[in-house]
Amino acid sequence: MRKESVKVIIWGLGAMGKGMAEMMLKKQGFEIVGVVGRGAKIGKSMYDFLDMPKGDRPDVLIGAAEDVIVPGAADVVLLCTDSFVKGAFDKIKFVAERKINVVSSAEEMAYPKAQEPELAVEIDKIAKANGVTVLGTGINPGLMMDLLVVIFTGACESVDHITARRVNSLSPFGPAVMEEQGIGITEEDFRKKSAAGELAGHVGFAESIHMIGDAIGWKVEEVTQTMEPIVTDVDRKSPYGFAKAGDVAGCAMKGFGKVAGEIKIEMDHPQQIEPHLGGTDTGDYIIIKGTPDVNMANKPEIPGGIGTIAMCVNMIPHVINAKAGLKTMLDLPVPRAIMGDVRAMIEED
Amino acid sequence: MRKESVKVIIWGLGAMGKGMAEMMLKKQGFEIVGVVGRGAKIGKSMYDFLDMPKGDRPDVLIGAAEDVIVPGAADVVLLCTDSFVKGAFDKIKFVAERKINVVSSAEEMAYPKAQEPELAVEIDKIAKANGVTVLGTGINPGLMMDLLVVIFTGACESVDHITARRVNSLSPFGPAVMEEQGIGITEEDFRKKSAAGELAGHVGFAESIHMIGDAIGWKVEEVTQTMEPIVTDVDRKSPYGFAKAGDVAGCAMKGFGKVAGEIKIEMDHPQQIEPHLGGTDTGDYIIIKGTPDVNMANKPEIPGGIGTIAMCVNMIPHVINAKAGLKTMLDLPVPRAIMGDVRAMIEED
């Protein structure tokens, strides 16, 4: 087993970065060697922002990227700052050029060539030139609506049609998500903002659909998506959201992947606060029409926050072990929990 | 894309080998270059044993191993002859020494170090010495009660307890399986044969439990298993099996993996003919107690025959692409269907 701890820097101590820090502090063999933050956070202790006491651990002060991310400082940077490849690109380049591996939680980074093929080529080049691995992952995209679909197709002689459905609760999420999803606004406002491109909704259909298509050898010709308000019949209140009866409690998105002129991959992803108040049971579903059929349900859904935190941390050993370059979940061994010392999962070369 | 077809030899043209041949004949980029058989099958056409016409394809005559498996003859041998590592070992060695990769459907080969650690080391040595990859896979062990559990733990910050349940139908299986599982005998006979070790039942719990434990870093100290008859209240008839009311229609096995003195991994696998006649719905289930919980059901179950056929064929590209040595499903990228030309899945090095 490797003697040195697995050294990690967290870039972005929002809800995801904080959760990853707390998860790693509970594990054996990890060492958080730095946190990159901005503005007033700089100079403060990481522990000021965690729900865990520092205890006997050495302190970790939040710093600027230039000061924290230096060659040899860490094995991996967990980059928890962006949703889009364009936003994450400069930071990935910065880290890779300092010869440190990157795990990004940016949704588009789960399959960057879907939306940003040129940047994906560029990231691959930079990673290879610097001998490091770059991976984007998360619960969705990253697992529930794509990699899990792919693994089930592994039991199929042939596949005719795929539906991935994720019916989840937005209640645990904060104010940014409430705004992105249109929670609490009127149906009219929702439609206006949606038409104006002001509601992000779910980011990831293009990534999931292209990941599945490329994995099984379907050439995806076109990805389209729709967005509809989920209007509530009753008042719904979550820690950071409120929708009164008649207003919008969620955002229902669908995605469609066309292969040889036919819709072969469908994504169905209604997200809302307090779904039980609307009589909705949450869950993850995979329906494959093929030989054989697959009819999977996981109820309730894997929660988005914990799931993304776990996926990013759990992939760290695979990223350290991987060959240099831009990798996707299709390239690496299956994700797995880390219940022992993480150092035992690092291959000696 | 690679120009040459992916050349495959099938060793053993029973139900599994036949299914793999038929599957590959429907795909693009595969070429079945040889079949190894025994006795009266030698010299006959492979097509005499398939439910597919030869059509315009060149004939493939069944031959002895020495004649068919020669260096350069194929990329992969699909070895469909055994359930146990001991039985498969000499054949794997024979193939590897002729510099050809091996995919084995032997249940114990899915995680050979569980039951045969010394032979596993030996296979790894032979594979590396000859620059080839050896993989054991199938639907179970190989996916439903192990690799699929592992991928779900990837979404977990921590795992406390795992149950994998597979409730399946034996109706599609032939006379050998009916005998191994005790179908149609009396309860008294079942208990006698079981005590005498004359009923194979399911082979794979030790493999699945060790695969899960090693994946997530739980040291499995002991694997135990139990076998109980499924006594039917009504007559049940399948193509190759018959159990009259009061007799045995199936074999319910459970497996237990102990970690740090506690049962942490449980396998529950009742197999029977015509389960609906006993009021039993079939399905695959994964229940993880952890952060978060996982509560997956796939109903009905992925059929064992098709599933194993698909897994073995679908892993061929990963095996060709892998580094030399004995690999398990934990080491390779996730299995996936092959809906395009298989040659596009082969990495050029």
XYZ file of C-alpha atoms in Angstrom:
698
model
C 0.000 0.000 0.000
C 1.152 3.498 -0.820
C 2.686 5.173 2.233
C 1.925 8.800 1.450
C -1.623 10.021 1.953
C -3.728 10.880 -1.076
C -3.420 14.654 -1.198
C -6.417 16.636 -2.387
C -7.096 20.317 -3.023
C -10.700 21.520 -3.151
C -11.370 24.421 -5.496
C -14.706 25.962 -4.516
C -16.097 25.451 -1.028
C -19.809 25.682 -1.878
C -22.283 22.953 -0.980
C -20.461 20.357 -3.142
C -16.905 21.242 -2.100
C -17.937 21.360 1.554
C -19.590 17.947 1.300
C -16.487 16.466 -0.351
C -14.258 17.895 2.367
C -16.463 16.396 5.084
C -16.603 13.045 3.312
C -12.813 12.847 2.959
C -12.241 13.854 6.571
C -14.227 10.772 7.612
C -12.083 8.438 5.458
C -8.660 6.904 5.937
C -5.727 7.903 3.786
C -6.958 11.229 2.432
C -5.347 14.531 3.276
C -6.924 17.834 2.330
C -3.864 19.948 1.644
C -5.535 23.089 0.383
C -8.743 24.915 -0.425
C -9.088 27.545 -3.124
C -11.658 30.251 -2.467
C -12.398 33.830 -3.300
C -12.924 37.212 -1.668
C -13.624 37.268 2.044
C -13.075 33.509 2.389
C -9.348 33.878 1.708
C -7.251 33.476 4.825
C -10.045 31.830 6.801
C -9.967 28.255 7.999
C -11.714 25.613 5.925
C -13.282 24.424 9.169
C -15.166 27.721 9.516
C -17.304 26.494 6.597
C -17.690 22.818 7.529
C -20.144 21.108 9.864
C -17.236 19.220 11.402
C -14.842 20.429 14.088
C -11.164 20.785 13.281
C -10.270 18.695 16.326
C -6.598 17.722 16.319
C -6.206 18.084 12.596
C -3.800 20.660 11.181
C -5.664 23.721 9.955
C -6.299 24.327 6.267
C -6.469 27.975 5.271
C -8.389 29.022 2.196
C -6.157 30.641 -0.402
C -6.012 31.977 -3.941
C -5.459 29.478 -6.757
C -1.973 30.805 -7.487
C -0.881 30.199 -3.912
C -2.536 26.850 -3.280
C -2.155 25.038 -6.589
C 1.557 24.628 -7.159
C 3.403 21.691 -8.703
C 3.705 18.780 -6.276
C 1.129 20.175 -3.861
C -1.490 17.468 -4.410
C -2.485 14.335 -6.308
C -5.862 15.729 -7.340
C -7.807 18.976 -7.438
C -11.558 18.608 -6.952
C -12.929 21.447 -9.064
C -16.393 22.405 -7.780
C -16.944 25.779 -9.348
C -18.823 25.544 -12.641
C -21.589 23.847 -14.611
C -20.214 24.517 -18.087
C -17.004 23.495 -19.847
C -16.368 27.077 -20.964
C -16.357 28.293 -17.374
C -14.217 25.428 -16.103
C -11.697 25.365 -18.943
C -9.194 27.957 -17.694
C -9.186 26.445 -14.237
C -8.636 22.925 -15.596
C -5.763 24.221 -17.725
C -4.296 26.006 -14.711
C -4.339 22.837 -12.605
C -3.159 20.497 -15.359
C -0.229 22.761 -16.190
C 0.825 22.405 -12.579
C 0.896 18.607 -13.149
C -2.040 17.825 -10.889
C -4.996 15.591 -11.826
C -8.489 17.115 -11.980
C -11.931 15.819 -11.025
C -14.599 18.324 -12.054
C -18.215 18.381 -10.905
C -19.234 20.628 -13.823
C -22.177 18.894 -15.495
C -20.894 19.492 -19.015
C -17.503 18.041 -18.065
C -19.171 14.629 -17.634
C -18.997 14.365 -21.420
C -17.408 17.555 -22.702
C -17.296 16.563 -26.332
C -21.114 16.656 -26.437
C -21.269 20.452 -26.274
C -17.675 21.610 -26.535
C -15.810 19.248 -28.833
C -12.977 21.697 -29.487
C -12.378 22.423 -25.832
C -12.515 18.693 -25.142
C -9.700 18.100 -27.644
C -7.763 20.955 -26.083
C -8.207 19.603 -22.535
C -7.068 16.169 -23.681
C -3.947 17.698 -25.246
C -3.115 19.744 -22.177
C -3.674 16.756 -19.885
C -1.444 14.494 -21.962
C 1.261 17.136 -22.314
C 1.369 17.412 -18.536
C 0.967 13.733 -17.725
C -2.272 14.173 -15.792
C -5.827 12.856 -15.961
C -8.957 15.042 -16.168
C -12.383 13.576 -15.387
C -15.829 15.113 -15.058
C -18.366 13.221 -12.982
C -21.343 13.533 -10.659
C -24.624 11.800 -9.965
C -26.344 13.175 -13.059
C -24.797 13.439 -15.549
C -22.228 10.873 -14.496
C -24.244 7.926 -13.232
C -28.024 7.730 -12.912
C -29.127 8.722 -16.417
C -26.079 7.527 -18.365
C -23.404 5.221 -16.908
C -26.048 3.110 -15.170
C -27.921 2.838 -18.467
C -24.709 1.753 -20.174
C -23.937 -0.979 -17.634
C -27.436 -2.427 -18.046
C -26.978 -2.544 -21.835
C -23.969 -4.758 -21.085
C -26.470 -7.525 -20.321
C -28.234 -6.983 -23.650
C -27.655 -8.760 -26.938
C -29.306 -5.794 -28.585
C -30.964 -2.516 -27.687
C -33.873 -0.868 -29.490
C -34.851 2.060 -27.282
C -33.748 3.602 -23.994
C -35.661 5.707 -21.484
C -33.950 7.119 -18.397
C -36.220 8.827 -15.897
C -35.187 10.655 -12.759
C -37.964 11.977 -10.568
C -36.307 13.837 -7.754
C -36.782 16.327 -5.004
C -35.214 19.775 -5.099
C -36.048 20.403 -1.443
C -32.469 19.937 -0.148
C -31.071 22.521 -2.568
C -30.263 26.148 -1.929
C -31.371 29.494 -3.316
C -29.310 29.272 -6.531
C -31.042 26.079 -7.591
C -34.469 27.496 -6.655
C -33.823 30.361 -9.027
C -32.342 28.263 -11.861
C -35.372 25.958 -11.757
C -38.021 28.675 -11.495
C -39.357 27.611 -8.099
C -42.070 29.922 -6.754
C -42.654 32.001 -9.878
C -45.903 32.086 -11.827
C -46.491 29.782 -14.745
C -46.484 32.812 -17.063
C -43.135 33.997 -15.736
C -41.749 30.487 -16.067
C -42.705 30.344 -19.729
C -41.241 33.799 -20.399
C -37.968 33.039 -18.628
C -37.751 29.637 -20.240
C -38.234 31.156 -23.709
C -35.580 33.760 -22.899
C -33.127 31.061 -21.797
C -33.109 32.408 -18.248
C -33.908 29.111 -16.553
C -31.020 26.666 -16.521
C -33.085 23.722 -15.397
C -31.101 20.502 -15.644
C -27.736 20.673 -17.419
C -26.696 17.289 -18.744
C -29.063 15.753 -21.294
C -26.706 16.298 -24.223
C -23.889 14.805 -22.150
C -25.896 11.758 -21.026
C -27.339 11.081 -24.465
C -24.000 11.328 -26.263
C -22.313 9.235 -23.576
C -24.847 6.444 -24.038
C -24.772 6.687 -27.818
C -20.987 6.609 -28.062
C -20.782 3.758 -25.544
C -23.025 1.378 -27.438
C -22.220 2.518 -30.973
C -25.287 4.606 -31.822
C -24.437 7.752 -33.745
C -26.528 10.497 -32.086
C -27.557 12.913 -34.825
C -29.478 15.417 -32.781
C -30.347 16.169 -29.173
C -33.451 18.216 -28.406
C -35.029 19.116 -25.106
C -38.185 20.580 -23.651
C -38.906 22.358 -20.375
C -42.318 22.613 -18.714
C -43.388 24.084 -15.386
C -44.681 21.768 -12.666
C -47.600 23.768 -11.295
C -48.632 22.868 -7.771
C -52.206 22.444 -6.478
C -51.162 23.120 -2.908
C -48.678 25.389 -1.186
C -45.236 23.784 -0.995
C -42.410 24.954 1.216
C -38.825 23.691 1.362
C -35.889 25.158 3.318
C -34.988 27.509 0.455
C -38.085 27.431 -1.745
C -41.746 28.303 -1.607
C -44.424 27.827 -4.247
C -47.990 28.809 -3.478
C -50.864 26.861 -4.975
C -51.135 27.712 -8.679
C -47.447 28.633 -9.007
C -44.388 26.705 -10.119
C -43.013 24.051 -7.744
C -40.656 22.476 -10.246
C -39.256 22.147 -13.708
C -39.973 19.095 -15.862
C -37.404 18.561 -18.572
C -37.272 15.987 -21.303
C -34.426 15.198 -23.663
C -34.464 13.275 -26.914
C -31.595 11.706 -28.809
C -32.117 10.933 -32.467
C -30.291 7.985 -34.021
C -30.726 7.128 -37.724
C -33.717 9.463 -37.903
C -35.561 8.001 -34.908
C -35.792 9.048 -31.257
C -33.915 6.178 -29.605
C -32.841 7.741 -26.297
C -35.312 9.585 -24.058
C -34.568 11.430 -20.853
C -37.381 12.389 -18.509
C -36.386 14.471 -15.519
C -39.051 16.293 -13.495
C -37.502 18.119 -10.544
C -39.578 19.818 -7.851
C -39.692 20.812 -4.209
C -41.719 18.614 -1.859
C -42.819 16.171 -4.562
C -44.907 14.107 -2.084
C -47.246 17.107 -1.687
C -48.068 16.687 -5.360
C -48.585 12.951 -4.938
C -45.301 12.215 -6.708
C -43.025 9.383 -5.591
C -39.421 10.047 -6.409
C -37.137 7.518 -8.030
C -34.635 6.650 -10.736
C -35.858 4.524 -13.605
C -34.197 2.840 -16.567
C -36.349 1.222 -19.217
C -34.562 -0.513 -22.057
C -36.456 -2.133 -24.886
C -34.152 -4.758 -26.254
C -33.035 -8.342 -25.836
C -33.683 -8.654 -22.972
C -35.772 -5.731 -21.700
C -34.577 -3.877 -18.621
C -37.071 -2.359 -16.215
C -35.183 -0.846 -13.317
C -36.468 1.335 -10.501
C -34.525 2.769 -7.588
C -36.893 4.361 -5.107
C -36.501 6.924 -3.700
C -33.958 8.531 -6.022
C -30.272 8.746 -5.117
C -30.144 12.272 -3.683
C -28.373 14.673 -6.022
C -26.140 16.404 -3.522
C -24.777 13.379 -1.641
C -24.570 11.452 -4.889
C -22.405 14.042 -6.630
C -20.180 14.449 -3.600
C -19.698 10.684 -3.369
C -19.062 10.183 -7.091
C -16.369 12.888 -7.230
C -14.515 11.603 -4.167
C -14.953 7.924 -5.033
C -13.434 8.437 -8.482
C -10.196 9.919 -7.088
C -8.303 6.587 -6.996
C -9.377 5.713 -10.549
C -8.216 9.146 -11.750
C -4.825 8.771 -10.070
C -4.468 5.270 -11.600
C -5.583 6.264 -15.107
C -3.421 7.043 -18.085
C -2.951 10.738 -18.882
C -5.624 12.559 -20.859
C -9.242 13.640 -20.711
C -11.257 10.648 -19.516
C -14.969 10.019 -19.113
C -16.866 7.557 -16.962
C -16.897 5.278 -20.012
C -13.128 4.913 -19.929
C -12.546 4.085 -16.266
C -13.429 1.112 -14.062
C -16.803 1.303 -12.286
C -17.133 3.773 -9.430
C -17.172 2.242 -5.950
C -17.389 3.360 -2.344
C -14.198 3.805 -0.363
C -14.722 1.962 2.933
C -11.092 1.119 3.628
C -7.905 3.143 3.363
C -7.960 4.942 0.027
C -4.224 4.363 -0.359
C -4.898 0.652 -0.849
C -6.779 1.580 -4.041
C -3.798 3.345 -5.616
C -1.855 1.150 -8.026
C 1.891 1.133 -7.577
C 3.517 1.473 -10.939
C -11.359 2.107 -37.145
C -9.515 -1.175 -37.215
C -9.723 -2.777 -40.676
C -9.457 -6.433 -39.733
C -12.496 -8.109 -38.237
C -12.456 -9.116 -34.591
C -11.660 -12.826 -34.798
C -13.226 -15.119 -32.234
C -12.952 -18.834 -31.472
C -15.699 -20.475 -29.416
C -14.607 -23.344 -27.190
C -17.692 -25.344 -26.248
C -20.830 -25.129 -28.341
C -23.387 -25.792 -25.614
C -26.265 -23.413 -24.877
C -23.911 -20.544 -23.980
C -21.457 -21.002 -26.854
C -24.294 -21.401 -29.339
C -25.942 -18.217 -28.082
C -22.672 -16.299 -28.354
C -22.159 -17.541 -31.910
C -25.654 -16.430 -32.911
C -25.223 -13.058 -31.220
C -21.936 -12.377 -33.001
C -23.315 -13.446 -36.375
C -25.928 -10.649 -36.038
C -23.267 -8.012 -35.325
C -20.902 -6.068 -37.559
C -17.165 -6.598 -37.424
C -17.011 -10.013 -35.748
C -15.716 -13.105 -37.475
C -16.085 -16.547 -35.921
C -12.910 -18.220 -37.127
C -13.198 -21.501 -35.276
C -15.157 -23.684 -32.891
C -13.640 -26.230 -30.553
C -15.771 -29.256 -29.780
C -15.470 -32.876 -28.798
C -16.377 -36.348 -29.993
C -18.989 -36.643 -32.688
C -19.216 -32.869 -33.172
C -15.711 -32.740 -34.678
C -15.750 -32.224 -38.410
C -19.354 -30.996 -38.451
C -20.403 -27.484 -39.368
C -21.036 -25.001 -36.564
C -24.270 -24.163 -38.373
C -25.592 -27.676 -37.735
C -25.897 -26.611 -34.080
C -27.210 -23.046 -34.506
C -30.721 -21.747 -35.038
C -29.405 -19.579 -37.846
C -28.784 -20.580 -41.452
C -25.251 -20.442 -42.832
C -26.460 -18.351 -45.761
C -23.554 -16.917 -47.749
C -21.131 -17.099 -44.874
C -18.037 -19.294 -45.130
C -18.508 -22.522 -43.208
C -16.915 -23.064 -39.807
C -16.045 -26.666 -39.015
C -15.800 -27.824 -35.425
C -12.325 -29.052 -34.566
C -10.097 -30.209 -31.736
C -8.397 -27.556 -29.602
C -4.933 -28.415 -30.965
C -6.082 -27.802 -34.519
C -8.227 -24.708 -34.015
C -6.329 -22.739 -31.390
C -3.007 -21.846 -32.951
C -1.002 -18.643 -32.575
C -2.459 -15.813 -34.652
C -5.742 -17.610 -35.294
C -7.941 -15.234 -33.291
C -8.115 -12.187 -31.044
C -10.153 -13.952 -28.375
C -11.283 -17.409 -27.338
C -14.692 -17.547 -25.661
C -14.300 -20.441 -23.258
C -17.730 -21.889 -22.459
C -16.895 -25.254 -20.970
C -16.663 -25.123 -17.193
C -18.070 -23.717 -13.960
C -14.936 -24.079 -11.840
C -11.452 -22.583 -12.104
C -9.851 -26.009 -11.657
C -11.667 -27.348 -14.693
C -10.975 -24.285 -16.835
C -7.330 -23.801 -15.848
C -5.634 -26.098 -18.361
C -7.728 -24.707 -21.199
C -6.989 -21.109 -20.234
C -3.273 -21.959 -20.099
C -3.482 -23.665 -23.478
C -5.090 -20.601 -25.084
C -2.893 -18.025 -23.361
C 0.266 -19.855 -24.361
C -0.901 -19.525 -27.947
C -1.007 -15.732 -27.385
C -4.769 -15.419 -27.596
C -6.976 -13.538 -25.106
C -9.585 -15.482 -23.109
C -13.114 -14.680 -21.965
C -14.418 -17.449 -19.720
C -18.026 -18.000 -18.688
C -16.970 -20.253 -15.782
C -18.695 -18.851 -12.703
C -15.631 -19.137 -10.502
C -13.536 -17.310 -13.111
C -15.586 -14.157 -12.409
C -13.389 -13.725 -9.337
C -10.968 -16.629 -9.278
C -9.001 -15.505 -6.281
C -12.079 -16.067 -4.090
C -11.807 -19.857 -4.276
C -8.546 -20.537 -6.066
C -6.063 -17.857 -5.094
C -3.045 -19.901 -6.203
C -4.468 -20.691 -9.613
C -5.444 -17.035 -9.974
C -1.828 -15.983 -9.428
C -0.718 -18.642 -11.894
C -3.217 -17.495 -14.550
C -2.083 -13.906 -14.101
C 1.552 -14.956 -14.565
C 0.811 -16.998 -17.670
C -1.295 -14.207 -19.168
C 1.389 -11.592 -18.576
C 4.154 -13.854 -19.872
C 2.206 -14.265 -23.081
C 0.948 -10.696 -23.409
C -2.731 -11.626 -23.260
C -5.733 -10.775 -21.098
C -7.915 -13.306 -19.285
C -11.368 -12.332 -17.997
C -14.195 -14.309 -16.440
C -17.676 -12.828 -16.690
C -21.370 -13.598 -16.999
C -24.666 -12.337 -15.684
C -24.206 -13.796 -12.203
C -21.530 -13.772 -11.003
C -20.327 -10.933 -13.212
C -23.055 -8.321 -13.030
C -26.371 -8.606 -11.206
C -25.219 -9.605 -7.709
C -21.788 -7.962 -7.719
C -20.668 -5.410 -10.325
C -24.078 -3.708 -10.225
C -23.852 -3.541 -6.438
C -20.398 -2.001 -6.747
C -21.507 0.707 -9.191
C -24.349 1.721 -6.852
C -21.900 2.039 -3.959
C -20.109 4.586 -6.150
C -22.943 6.973 -5.305
C -22.488 6.350 -1.573
C -20.420 8.311 0.912
C -20.497 5.234 3.080
C -21.947 1.737 3.126
C -23.144 -0.190 6.181
C -24.788 -3.310 4.758
C -25.499 -4.832 1.344
C -28.182 -7.260 0.221
C -28.302 -8.550 -3.334
C -31.344 -10.624 -4.232
C -31.974 -12.432 -7.486
C -35.317 -14.190 -7.831
C -35.247 -15.922 -11.159
C -36.846 -18.563 -13.286
C -35.063 -21.773 -14.203
C -37.670 -22.641 -16.812
C -35.496 -21.786 -19.829
C -32.679 -24.064 -18.705
C -31.908 -27.595 -19.813
C -31.629 -31.000 -18.144
C -28.185 -30.398 -16.603
C -29.438 -27.378 -14.655
C -32.595 -29.261 -13.602
C -30.385 -31.934 -12.075
C -27.878 -29.550 -10.459
C -30.718 -27.657 -8.785
C -32.702 -30.707 -7.645
C -35.819 -29.948 -9.697
C -38.508 -32.637 -9.398
C -36.994 -34.644 -6.563
C -38.590 -35.068 -3.143
C -37.762 -32.739 -0.294
C -36.100 -35.646 1.539
C -33.927 -36.458 -1.467
C -33.035 -32.792 -1.830
C -31.823 -32.606 1.751
C -29.806 -35.816 1.363
C -28.190 -34.721 -1.878
C -27.545 -31.261 -0.539
C -25.843 -32.675 2.571
C -23.762 -34.959 0.349
C -22.689 -32.031 -1.827
C -24.449 -33.511 -4.845
C -26.488 -30.399 -5.705
C -24.426 -27.633 -7.243
C -27.124 -25.010 -6.933
C -25.765 -21.566 -7.699
C -22.001 -21.233 -8.099
C -20.853 -17.696 -7.439
C -21.581 -16.374 -3.956
C -17.953 -16.508 -2.829
C -16.977 -14.752 -6.055
C -19.626 -12.022 -5.761
C -19.010 -11.407 -2.061
C -15.233 -11.165 -2.434
C -15.593 -8.970 -5.520
C -17.776 -6.505 -3.623
C -15.594 -6.598 -0.522
C -12.358 -6.034 -2.419
C -13.935 -3.284 -4.505
C -15.039 -1.133 -1.603
C -12.283 -2.035 0.850
C -14.082 -4.445 3.173
C -11.922 -7.394 4.200
C -14.202 -10.435 3.849
C -13.245 -12.857 6.609
C -15.632 -15.669 5.863
C -18.245 -16.659 3.303
C -20.963 -19.099 4.305
C -23.971 -20.320 2.388
C -27.192 -22.223 2.882
C -29.360 -24.206 0.478
C -33.056 -24.943 0.981
C -35.575 -26.679 -1.267
C -38.436 -24.664 -2.752
C -41.340 -27.081 -2.353
C -44.245 -26.433 -4.683
C -47.941 -26.511 -3.756
C -48.978 -27.195 -7.350
C -47.581 -29.219 -10.227
C -45.079 -27.182 -12.223
C -43.798 -28.054 -15.675
C -41.089 -26.358 -17.733
C -39.565 -27.528 -21.024
C -36.948 -29.648 -19.233
C -38.295 -29.857 -15.697
C -41.283 -31.193 -13.816
C -42.095 -30.958 -10.125
C -45.322 -32.405 -8.829
C -47.109 -30.781 -5.918
C -45.193 -31.505 -2.723
C -41.859 -31.950 -4.514
C -38.974 -29.611 -5.220
C -39.467 -26.893 -7.837
C -36.350 -24.978 -7.024
C -33.339 -24.292 -4.879
C -33.137 -21.286 -2.569
C -29.607 -20.319 -1.724
C -28.319 -17.653 0.588
C -24.777 -16.434 1.011
C -23.252 -14.392 3.807
C -20.047 -12.409 3.873
C -18.552 -11.558 7.236
C -16.562 -8.351 7.637
C -14.996 -7.406 10.993
C -17.064 -10.103 12.692
C -20.409 -8.988 11.269
C -22.487 -10.196 8.336
C -22.204 -7.194 6.022
C -22.953 -8.732 2.608
C -25.983 -10.962 2.048
C -26.912 -12.816 -1.113
C -30.406 -14.208 -1.553
C -30.955 -16.263 -4.677
C -34.039 -18.481 -4.944
C -34.156 -20.214 -8.337
C -37.119 -22.276 -9.484
C -39.096 -23.413 -12.497
C -42.345 -21.575 -13.260
C -42.089 -19.187 -10.311
C -45.429 -17.513 -11.146
C -47.187 -20.799 -10.299
C -45.892 -20.338 -6.773
C -47.028 -16.721 -6.701
C -43.441 -15.492 -7.010
C -42.560 -12.438 -9.089
C -39.037 -12.619 -10.438
C -36.598 -9.766 -10.239
C -33.165 -8.475 -9.335
C -32.853 -6.411 -6.180
C -30.070 -4.424 -4.559
C -30.583 -2.991 -1.105
C -27.770 -0.938 0.336
C -27.960 0.547 3.815
C -25.656 3.492 3.761
C -25.421 7.173 2.954
C -27.561 7.286 0.932
C -29.613 4.077 0.916
C -30.099 2.277 -2.390
C -33.286 0.360 -3.078
C -33.134 -1.025 -6.599
C -35.476 -3.448 -8.306
C -35.294 -4.733 -11.860
C -38.429 -6.713 -12.693
C -38.543 -9.252 -14.172
C -34.960 -10.442 -13.709
C -32.388 -10.209 -16.501
C -32.627 -13.757 -17.902
C -29.571 -15.804 -17.016
C -28.887 -17.324 -20.409
C -29.177 -14.234 -22.595
C -27.463 -12.170 -19.942
C -24.397 -14.395 -19.773
C -24.179 -14.641 -23.540
C -24.383 -10.853 -23.858
C -21.880 -10.137 -21.104
C -19.241 -12.471 -22.569
C -19.571 -11.085 -26.093
C -19.907 -7.455 -24.992
C -16.688 -7.641 -22.962
C -14.603 -8.749 -25.967
C -13.520 -5.218 -26.968
C -12.559 -4.344 -23.383
C -10.498 -7.553 -23.159
C -8.669 -6.807 -26.406
C -7.978 -3.248 -25.202
C -6.831 -4.227 -21.698
C -3.313 -4.610 -20.448
C -2.024 -8.189 -20.167
C -2.901 -10.257 -17.115
C -5.844 -11.798 -15.292
C -8.541 -9.135 -15.059
C -11.896 -8.996 -13.319
C -14.955 -6.867 -13.975
C -13.607 -4.492 -11.325
C -10.582 -3.662 -13.461
C -12.218 -2.916 -16.809
C -14.543 -0.161 -18.048
C -18.280 -0.835 -17.670
C -19.812 -3.438 -19.973
C -21.947 -2.078 -22.783
C -23.988 -3.340 -25.714
C -22.395 -3.457 -29.146
C -24.872 -1.819 -31.518
C -22.387 -0.556 -34.081
C -19.346 -2.144 -35.688
C -17.314 -3.797 -32.952
C -14.108 -2.755 -34.679
C -14.856 0.872 -33.746
C -14.524 -0.178 -30.089
C -10.979 -1.485 -30.476
C -8.333 1.035 -29.471
C -5.479 1.488 -31.904
C -2.256 1.482 -29.984
